[in-house]
Each structure stands twice: as structure tokens, then as C-alpha cells.
């Protein structure tokens, strides 16, 4: 499959899998994984979180992250394994665009100072399709900050 077709399949899998397992490296060089809601615009991937969480602290020491999507209940059975560099975005417009009612459980609104967006800049995405299709996307996402 060519790169353009692979990107379309990856974006479709992102559309169909609103949750994923997000991995960081915590103190002591130990992996830490948690489920998180996943948002995206094309191959630009975002996670909403509280700025006071351990994951935000962990990214200051090591911005390398891993996101696993797919094959869980409610997903489309396509699997994405995403390696990326993550940062806390300072883009207030993006905070407003990604805001939705489900976040009211944790935040007062899009202007809540504790509400931050983690921006993932993928450099490798492995796609494993439910029909045994396989592809590896490598590169830098246009528009993503590093």
C-alpha cells in the first residue's frame, strides 16, 4: 500500500478509536500506561489532561511517548502503534476547538487553567488492519511542533 493510502487508513482508524493506551516513562525509568481519550486532525494527535498530572511532569523529563489504539470494545479492530514526541501545547484556540461536554467531568471549561492539551508529533505509526493489512508510516507530521 502506498503512503497516501496508508495515511487514509491511519486517519480512519483514529476516527473509529476514540480511546487509547498512552505510555510515558516515569521516574526511575519505568513505563507508565493509562487510557485516554484521543482527538486528532489528520495525523496531528491530541490528548486532553490536567496540567497537574504525573504525565505532564514525565514529559518534561522525557517527551518520547507511545500510543496504542484499536482492538478494544467500541473500536474498529484496526490497530495503531504510534511512537511520538509529546509536548504541552500553548495553543488556546486548539483548547477551545477540542473542548467537549465529556471534559466537564474534570474541568470547568475551555478556559480552566488546569485544562491542557498534549500534542503528539508522530514519527512512526504502525498500522495493522483487521484484514491482516500492514504498513508503517514514518516521517514528520506537517504543522506539528517539535
CSV table of C-alpha atoms in Angstrom, one decimal:
chain,number,residue,atom,x,y,z
A,1,UNK,CA,0.0,0.0,0.0
A,2,UNK,CA,1.4,3.4,-0.9
A,3,UNK,CA,1.9,6.2,1.7
A,4,UNK,CA,-1.2,8.1,0.8
A,5,UNK,CA,-3.4,5.1,1.1
A,6,UNK,CA,-1.7,4.2,4.4
A,7,UNK,CA,-2.3,7.7,5.8
A,8,UNK,CA,-6.0,7.4,4.9
A,9,UNK,CA,-6.3,4.1,6.7
A,10,UNK,CA,-4.5,5.5,9.8
A,11,UNK,CA,-6.8,8.5,9.8
A,12,UNK,CA,-9.9,6.2,9.5
A,13,UNK,CA,-8.6,4.1,12.4
A,14,UNK,CA,-8.1,7.3,14.5
A,15,UNK,CA,-11.7,8.3,13.7
A,16,UNK,CA,-13.0,5.0,14.9
A,17,UNK,CA,-10.9,4.6,18.1
A,18,UNK,CA,-11.7,7.5,20.5
A,19,UNK,CA,-9.6,5.9,23.3
A,20,UNK,CA,-6.1,4.6,23.5
A,21,UNK,CA,-3.4,3.4,25.9
A,22,UNK,CA,-0.9,6.3,26.4
A,23,UNK,CA,2.6,5.4,27.6
A,24,UNK,CA,5.2,7.6,29.2
A,25,UNK,CA,8.4,7.0,31.1
A,26,UNK,CA,8.1,7.9,34.8
A,27,UNK,CA,10.8,8.5,37.5
A,28,UNK,CA,13.1,5.5,37.8
A,29,UNK,CA,12.9,4.9,34.0
A,30,UNK,CA,9.7,2.9,34.4
A,31,UNK,CA,7.0,2.7,31.8
A,32,UNK,CA,3.5,4.1,32.8
A,33,UNK,CA,0.4,3.4,30.7
A,34,UNK,CA,-3.1,4.8,31.1
A,35,UNK,CA,-6.3,5.0,29.0
A,36,UNK,CA,-7.0,8.4,27.5
A,37,UNK,CA,-9.5,10.0,25.1
A,38,UNK,CA,-7.8,10.7,21.7
A,39,UNK,CA,-8.5,13.6,19.4
A,40,UNK,CA,-6.9,14.3,16.1
A,41,UNK,CA,-6.8,16.5,13.0
A,42,UNK,CA,-5.4,14.3,10.3
A,43,UNK,CA,-2.2,12.8,11.7
A,44,UNK,CA,-1.9,15.5,14.4
A,45,UNK,CA,-2.9,13.8,17.6
A,46,UNK,CA,-4.0,15.4,20.8
A,47,UNK,CA,-4.9,14.3,24.4
A,48,UNK,CA,-6.6,16.4,27.0
A,49,UNK,CA,-5.3,16.3,30.5
A,50,UNK,CA,-4.9,18.2,33.8
A,51,UNK,CA,-1.6,20.2,33.9
A,52,UNK,CA,-1.1,18.9,37.5
A,53,UNK,CA,-0.9,15.2,36.5
A,54,UNK,CA,2.2,13.0,36.6
A,55,UNK,CA,2.2,12.6,32.8
A,56,UNK,CA,2.8,16.3,32.3
A,57,UNK,CA,5.8,16.1,34.7
A,58,UNK,CA,7.0,12.9,33.0
A,59,UNK,CA,7.0,14.7,29.6
A,60,UNK,CA,9.4,17.3,30.9
A,61,UNK,CA,12.0,14.7,31.6
A,62,UNK,CA,11.3,12.5,28.5
A,63,UNK,CA,9.0,13.7,25.7
A,64,UNK,CA,9.0,10.3,24.0
A,65,UNK,CA,5.6,8.6,24.2
A,66,UNK,CA,3.7,5.6,22.8
A,67,UNK,CA,0.0,5.4,22.0
A,68,UNK,CA,-1.8,2.1,21.3
A,69,UNK,CA,-5.2,2.3,19.6
A,70,UNK,CA,-7.6,-0.3,18.5
A,71,UNK,CA,-8.9,-3.8,19.1
A,72,UNK,CA,-10.8,-2.9,22.2
A,73,UNK,CA,-14.6,-2.8,22.7
A,74,UNK,CA,-16.0,0.1,20.7
A,75,UNK,CA,-13.1,0.3,18.4
A,76,UNK,CA,-12.9,-0.8,14.8
A,77,UNK,CA,-10.4,-3.7,15.3
A,78,UNK,CA,-7.6,-2.0,13.3
A,79,UNK,CA,-4.5,-1.4,15.5
A,80,UNK,CA,-2.3,1.6,15.5
A,81,UNK,CA,1.0,1.7,17.4
A,82,UNK,CA,2.2,5.3,17.5
A,83,UNK,CA,5.7,6.5,18.5
A,84,UNK,CA,5.8,10.2,19.1
A,85,UNK,CA,7.3,13.2,20.8
A,86,UNK,CA,4.8,14.9,23.1
A,87,UNK,CA,4.5,18.5,24.4
A,88,UNK,CA,2.0,20.6,26.2
A,89,UNK,CA,0.6,22.9,23.6
A,90,UNK,CA,0.2,26.6,24.3
A,91,UNK,CA,-2.4,27.0,21.6
A,92,UNK,CA,-5.5,28.4,23.3
A,93,UNK,CA,-7.5,28.2,20.0
A,94,UNK,CA,-6.9,24.4,20.0
A,95,UNK,CA,-8.1,24.1,23.6
A,96,UNK,CA,-11.4,25.6,22.5
A,97,UNK,CA,-11.7,23.5,19.4
A,98,UNK,CA,-11.1,20.2,21.3
A,99,UNK,CA,-13.4,21.2,24.2
A,100,UNK,CA,-16.5,19.0,24.5
A,101,UNK,CA,-19.1,18.1,27.2
A,102,UNK,CA,-17.3,15.0,28.2
A,103,UNK,CA,-14.4,17.1,29.6
A,104,UNK,CA,-16.8,18.9,32.0
A,105,UNK,CA,-16.3,15.9,34.4
A,106,UNK,CA,-12.7,17.1,35.0
A,107,UNK,CA,-12.6,20.8,34.0
A,108,UNK,CA,-14.7,23.9,34.5
A,109,UNK,CA,-14.5,24.9,30.8
A,110,UNK,CA,-12.1,25.5,27.9
A,111,UNK,CA,-10.5,28.4,29.9
A,112,UNK,CA,-9.8,26.3,33.0
A,113,UNK,CA,-6.1,26.8,33.7
A,114,UNK,CA,-5.7,23.2,34.6
A,115,UNK,CA,-7.0,22.0,31.2
A,116,UNK,CA,-4.1,21.4,28.8
A,117,UNK,CA,-3.7,19.6,25.5
A,118,UNK,CA,-0.8,17.2,24.9
A,119,UNK,CA,0.2,17.4,21.3
A,120,UNK,CA,1.8,14.3,19.8
A,121,UNK,CA,4.1,14.6,16.9
A,122,UNK,CA,4.3,11.1,15.5
A,123,UNK,CA,7.5,9.9,13.8
A,124,UNK,CA,6.4,6.3,13.3
A,125,UNK,CA,2.9,4.8,13.1
A,126,UNK,CA,2.5,1.1,12.5
A,127,UNK,CA,-0.9,0.1,11.1
A,128,UNK,CA,-2.2,-3.4,11.4
A,129,UNK,CA,-5.6,-3.8,9.7
A,130,UNK,CA,-8.3,-6.1,10.8
A,131,UNK,CA,-7.9,-7.9,7.4
A,132,UNK,CA,-4.2,-8.5,8.1
A,133,UNK,CA,-3.1,-5.4,6.1
A,134,UNK,CA,0.1,-3.9,7.4
A,135,UNK,CA,2.0,-0.7,6.9
A,136,UNK,CA,4.5,1.6,8.6
A,137,UNK,CA,4.2,5.3,8.2
A,138,UNK,CA,7.4,7.2,9.1
A,139,UNK,CA,8.1,10.9,8.9
A,140,UNK,CA,7.2,14.2,10.5
A,141,UNK,CA,3.7,15.5,10.6
A,142,UNK,CA,3.3,18.8,8.9
A,143,UNK,CA,2.2,21.5,11.3
A,144,UNK,CA,3.2,19.6,14.4
A,145,UNK,CA,5.6,21.3,16.8
A,146,UNK,CA,8.7,19.5,17.9
